[in-house]
mmCIF file of C-alpha atoms in Angstrom:
data_model
loop_
_atom_site.group_PDB
_atom_site.id
_atom_site.type_symbol
_atom_site.label_atom_id
_atom_site.label_comp_id
_atom_site.label_asym_id
_atom_site.label_seq_id
_atom_site.Cartn_x
_atom_site.Cartn_y
_atom_site.Cartn_z
ATOM 1 C CA UNK A 1 0.091 -0.035 0.058
ATOM 2 C CA UNK A 2 2.760 2.378 0.730
ATOM 3 C CA UNK A 3 4.246 1.831 -2.657
ATOM 4 C CA UNK A 4 0.914 2.469 -4.266
ATOM 5 C CA UNK A 5 0.714 5.771 -2.425
ATOM 6 C CA UNK A 6 3.840 6.919 -4.004
ATOM 7 C CA UNK A 7 2.089 7.151 -7.483
ATOM 8 C CA UNK A 8 1.050 10.720 -8.046
ATOM 9 C CA UNK A 9 -0.616 10.130 -11.276
ATOM 10 C CA UNK A 10 -3.194 7.687 -10.089
ATOM 11 C CA UNK A 11 -6.659 8.028 -11.301
ATOM 12 C CA UNK A 12 -9.880 6.585 -9.761
ATOM 13 C CA UNK A 13 -12.669 5.533 -12.061
ATOM 14 C CA UNK A 14 -16.274 4.770 -11.108
ATOM 15 C CA UNK A 15 -17.163 2.848 -14.298
ATOM 16 C CA UNK A 16 -18.381 -0.492 -12.726
ATOM 17 C CA UNK A 17 -20.870 -0.624 -9.784
ATOM 18 C CA UNK A 18 -21.229 -3.551 -7.554
ATOM 19 C CA UNK A 19 -24.752 -4.913 -6.598
ATOM 20 C CA UNK A 20 -23.808 -5.626 -2.960
ATOM 21 C CA UNK A 21 -22.589 -3.149 -0.307
ATOM 22 C CA UNK A 22 -21.265 -6.231 1.572
ATOM 23 C CA UNK A 23 -17.449 -6.502 1.132
ATOM 24 C CA UNK A 24 -17.555 -10.388 1.340
ATOM 25 C CA UNK A 25 -19.939 -10.453 -1.740
ATOM 26 C CA UNK A 26 -17.439 -8.465 -3.989
ATOM 27 C CA UNK A 27 -13.992 -9.612 -5.529
ATOM 28 C CA UNK A 28 -11.766 -8.102 -8.181
ATOM 29 C CA UNK A 29 -9.962 -10.554 -10.421
ATOM 30 C CA UNK A 30 -5.887 -10.602 -10.034
ATOM 31 C CA UNK A 31 -5.723 -8.420 -13.123
ATOM 32 C CA UNK A 32 -8.460 -5.950 -12.160
ATOM 33 C CA UNK A 33 -10.194 -6.651 -15.503
ATOM 34 C CA UNK A 34 -13.398 -7.958 -13.873
ATOM 35 C CA UNK A 35 -15.325 -7.471 -10.618
ATOM 36 C CA UNK A 36 -17.577 -10.308 -9.381
ATOM 37 C CA UNK A 37 -20.285 -9.782 -7.087
ATOM 38 C CA UNK A 38 -23.415 -11.472 -5.679
ATOM 39 C CA UNK A 39 -26.763 -9.891 -6.096
ATOM 40 C CA UNK A 40 -29.738 -10.798 -3.942
ATOM 41 C CA UNK A 41 -27.449 -13.312 -2.010
ATOM 42 C CA UNK A 42 -27.895 -16.121 -4.933
ATOM 43 C CA UNK A 43 -26.887 -14.532 -8.310
ATOM 44 C CA UNK A 44 -23.292 -14.326 -9.410
ATOM 45 C CA UNK A 45 -22.621 -11.090 -11.546
ATOM 46 C CA UNK A 46 -19.257 -10.408 -13.386
ATOM 47 C CA UNK A 47 -18.762 -7.051 -14.885
ATOM 48 C CA UNK A 48 -15.768 -5.358 -16.864
ATOM 49 C CA UNK A 49 -14.180 -2.788 -14.650
ATOM 50 C CA UNK A 50 -13.284 -0.530 -17.549
ATOM 51 C CA UNK A 51 -16.800 0.094 -18.716
ATOM 52 C CA UNK A 52 -19.009 -1.740 -16.244
ATOM 53 C CA UNK A 53 -20.472 -3.875 -18.928
ATOM 54 C CA UNK A 54 -22.057 -7.293 -17.708
ATOM 55 C CA UNK A 55 -20.073 -10.427 -19.004
ATOM 56 C CA UNK A 56 -21.870 -12.990 -16.759
ATOM 57 C CA UNK A 57 -25.117 -13.529 -14.608
ATOM 58 C CA UNK A 58 -25.981 -16.752 -13.451
ATOM 59 C CA UNK A 59 -27.880 -18.316 -10.366
ATOM 60 C CA UNK A 60 -24.819 -19.058 -8.007
ATOM 61 C CA UNK A 61 -26.894 -21.220 -5.709
ATOM 62 C CA UNK A 62 -30.389 -22.522 -5.317
ATOM 63 C CA UNK A 63 -32.831 -20.120 -3.525
ATOM 64 C CA UNK A 64 -32.556 -22.208 -0.346
ATOM 65 C CA UNK A 65 -29.026 -21.644 -0.064
ATOM 66 C CA UNK A 66 -27.183 -18.217 0.427
ATOM 67 C CA UNK A 67 -24.015 -17.114 -0.689
ATOM 68 C CA UNK A 68 -21.728 -16.351 2.314
ATOM 69 C CA UNK A 69 -18.536 -15.142 0.574
ATOM 70 C CA UNK A 70 -16.737 -14.765 -2.829
ATOM 71 C CA UNK A 71 -13.423 -16.433 -1.720
ATOM 72 C CA UNK A 72 -10.938 -16.238 -4.683
ATOM 73 C CA UNK A 73 -10.243 -15.956 -8.178
ATOM 74 C CA UNK A 74 -7.497 -18.315 -9.690
ATOM 75 C CA UNK A 75 -4.294 -16.462 -10.494
ATOM 76 C CA UNK A 76 -5.205 -16.385 -14.262
ATOM 77 C CA UNK A 77 -8.769 -15.136 -13.239
ATOM 78 C CA UNK A 78 -10.764 -17.909 -15.209
ATOM 79 C CA UNK A 79 -11.971 -19.780 -12.063
ATOM 80 C CA UNK A 80 -13.935 -18.109 -9.135
ATOM 81 C CA UNK A 81 -14.717 -19.842 -5.917
ATOM 82 C CA UNK A 82 -17.943 -19.105 -3.991
ATOM 83 C CA UNK A 83 -18.631 -20.263 -0.556
ATOM 84 C CA UNK A 84 -22.326 -20.774 0.279
ATOM 85 C CA UNK A 85 -24.267 -22.413 3.130
ATOM 86 C CA UNK A 86 -23.936 -25.779 1.611
ATOM 87 C CA UNK A 87 -20.171 -25.821 0.605
ATOM 88 C CA UNK A 88 -18.018 -24.585 -2.096
ATOM 89 C CA UNK A 89 -18.490 -24.066 -5.913
ATOM 90 C CA UNK A 90 -15.888 -23.256 -8.344
ATOM 91 C CA UNK A 91 -17.228 -21.433 -11.377
ATOM 92 C CA UNK A 92 -15.584 -21.460 -14.781
ATOM 93 C CA UNK A 93 -15.977 -17.729 -15.676
ATOM 94 C CA UNK A 94 -15.491 -18.427 -19.493
ATOM 95 C CA UNK A 95 -18.359 -20.794 -19.791
ATOM 96 C CA UNK A 96 -20.557 -19.498 -16.845
ATOM 97 C CA UNK A 97 -20.691 -23.115 -15.363
ATOM 98 C CA UNK A 98 -19.751 -24.638 -12.351
ATOM 99 C CA UNK A 99 -16.911 -26.984 -12.585
ATOM 100 C CA UNK A 100 -16.506 -28.275 -9.023
ATOM 101 C CA UNK A 101 -18.946 -28.491 -6.139
ATOM 102 C CA UNK A 102 -18.301 -29.628 -2.667
ATOM 103 C CA UNK A 103 -20.102 -29.911 0.596
ATOM 104 C CA UNK A 104 -18.728 -28.647 3.811
ATOM 105 C CA UNK A 105 -18.595 -25.018 4.455
ATOM 106 C CA UNK A 106 -15.271 -24.729 6.027
ATOM 107 C CA UNK A 107 -13.067 -26.511 3.460
ATOM 108 C CA UNK A 108 -9.722 -24.864 2.867
ATOM 109 C CA UNK A 109 -8.425 -24.587 -0.762
ATOM 110 C CA UNK A 110 -5.973 -22.660 -2.920
ATOM 111 C CA UNK A 111 -5.433 -22.428 -6.610
ATOM 112 C CA UNK A 112 -2.159 -23.492 -8.399
ATOM 113 C CA UNK A 113 -0.129 -20.794 -10.266
ATOM 114 C CA UNK A 114 1.738 -23.495 -12.280
ATOM 115 C CA UNK A 115 -1.225 -25.419 -13.758
ATOM 116 C CA UNK A 116 -5.058 -25.237 -13.946
ATOM 117 C CA UNK A 117 -5.642 -26.964 -10.570
ATOM 118 C CA UNK A 118 -7.152 -26.395 -7.262
ATOM 119 C CA UNK A 119 -5.735 -28.026 -3.896
ATOM 120 C CA UNK A 120 -8.623 -28.613 -1.822
ATOM 121 C CA UNK A 121 -9.358 -30.012 1.653
ATOM 122 C CA UNK A 122 -11.226 -33.505 1.287
ATOM 123 C CA UNK A 123 -13.488 -35.544 3.441
ATOM 124 C CA UNK A 124 -10.575 -37.288 5.186
ATOM 125 C CA UNK A 125 -8.888 -33.984 6.022
ATOM 126 C CA UNK A 126 -6.300 -34.486 3.416
ATOM 127 C CA UNK A 127 -5.345 -32.483 0.405
ATOM 128 C CA UNK A 128 -6.817 -33.563 -2.919
ATOM 129 C CA UNK A 129 -5.454 -31.843 -6.162
ATOM 130 C CA UNK A 130 -8.121 -31.591 -8.854
ATOM 131 C CA UNK A 131 -7.518 -30.359 -12.423
ATOM 132 C CA UNK A 132 -9.773 -27.632 -13.642
ATOM 133 C CA UNK A 133 -12.177 -27.310 -15.452
ATOM 134 C CA UNK A 134 -12.777 -31.060 -15.437
ATOM 135 C CA UNK A 135 -12.636 -31.575 -11.683
ATOM 136 C CA UNK A 136 -10.479 -34.779 -12.507
ATOM 137 C CA UNK A 137 -8.574 -36.078 -9.397
ATOM 138 C CA UNK A 138 -4.822 -35.863 -9.916
ATOM 139 C CA UNK A 139 -3.524 -36.990 -6.575
ATOM 140 C CA UNK A 140 -3.974 -36.884 -2.846
ATOM 141 C CA UNK A 141 -1.406 -35.406 -0.542
ATOM 142 C CA UNK A 142 -1.201 -37.129 3.081
ATOM 143 C CA UNK A 143 -0.743 -35.016 6.167
ATOM 144 C CA UNK A 144 2.358 -35.780 8.339
ATOM 145 C CA UNK A 145 1.636 -38.515 11.078
ATOM 146 C CA UNK A 146 -0.002 -37.636 14.227
ATOM 147 C CA UNK A 147 2.082 -35.873 16.750
ATOM 148 C CA UNK A 148 1.136 -34.305 20.080
ATOM 149 C CA UNK A 149 -1.913 -32.881 18.309
ATOM 150 C CA UNK A 150 -4.393 -34.954 16.612
ATOM 151 C CA UNK A 151 -4.818 -34.519 12.872
ATOM 152 C CA UNK A 152 -7.730 -32.017 12.250
ATOM 153 C CA UNK A 153 -8.886 -30.035 9.369
ATOM 154 C CA UNK A 154 -6.696 -27.464 7.595
ATOM 155 C CA UNK A 155 -7.004 -23.635 8.618
ATOM 156 C CA UNK A 156 -5.018 -22.564 5.694
ATOM 157 C CA UNK A 157 -2.995 -23.981 2.830
ATOM 158 C CA UNK A 158 -0.618 -22.316 0.362
ATOM 159 C CA UNK A 159 1.274 -23.475 -2.718
ATOM 160 C CA UNK A 160 4.451 -22.295 -3.947
ATOM 161 C CA UNK A 161 4.364 -20.654 -7.561
ATOM 162 C CA UNK A 162 6.216 -23.566 -9.105
ATOM 163 C CA UNK A 163 3.784 -26.120 -7.390
ATOM 164 C CA UNK A 164 6.623 -28.041 -5.655
ATOM 165 C CA UNK A 165 5.761 -27.043 -2.035
ATOM 166 C CA UNK A 166 2.518 -26.889 -0.109
ATOM 167 C CA UNK A 167 2.486 -25.301 3.425
ATOM 168 C CA UNK A 168 -0.542 -25.556 5.638
ATOM 169 C CA UNK A 169 -1.489 -25.149 9.148
ATOM 170 C CA UNK A 170 -4.270 -27.245 10.889
ATOM 171 C CA UNK A 171 -7.238 -25.947 12.863
ATOM 172 C CA UNK A 172 -6.317 -25.837 16.600
ATOM 173 C CA UNK A 173 -2.667 -25.979 15.794
ATOM 174 C CA UNK A 174 -0.111 -23.108 15.054
ATOM 175 C CA UNK A 175 2.504 -25.395 13.575
ATOM 176 C CA UNK A 176 3.051 -25.183 9.867
ATOM 177 C CA UNK A 177 3.429 -28.619 7.786
#
């Protein structure tokens, strides 16, 4: 932020408007080309930042579910993860269709930078690697053996840019694995 404040020729533009005043329901893509928002707690809306034109509007969840948060765009901006009252849905923003849906509202995940993949906590509290957009299972990463703290779900995970290293912290534990 301090580096950005040093720019004296910055201009602010109000071209695109977001439908929700809730910050959890609005998200810019990594290149600041698009802004995603949730309208009426159920509709996913993606607009171009430059001119505010709408590029996608779909029902993100069934009416009985509510979107809790727009979680993250993939590094290339193609995939968007929506957390809702039943779990997670990964949307392909090019096709406007979901490519992965999970149950469990507290699953941890991260997108890969080196390949179109998502690393996501599975039902056994391990990390599954899935190819996008097919959601084809690639592999499962097993946690370290139980130590003084029993194995629990993941609080956070992060992948190195080249995909060689995955770091994570478990719920209820401050140690990194």
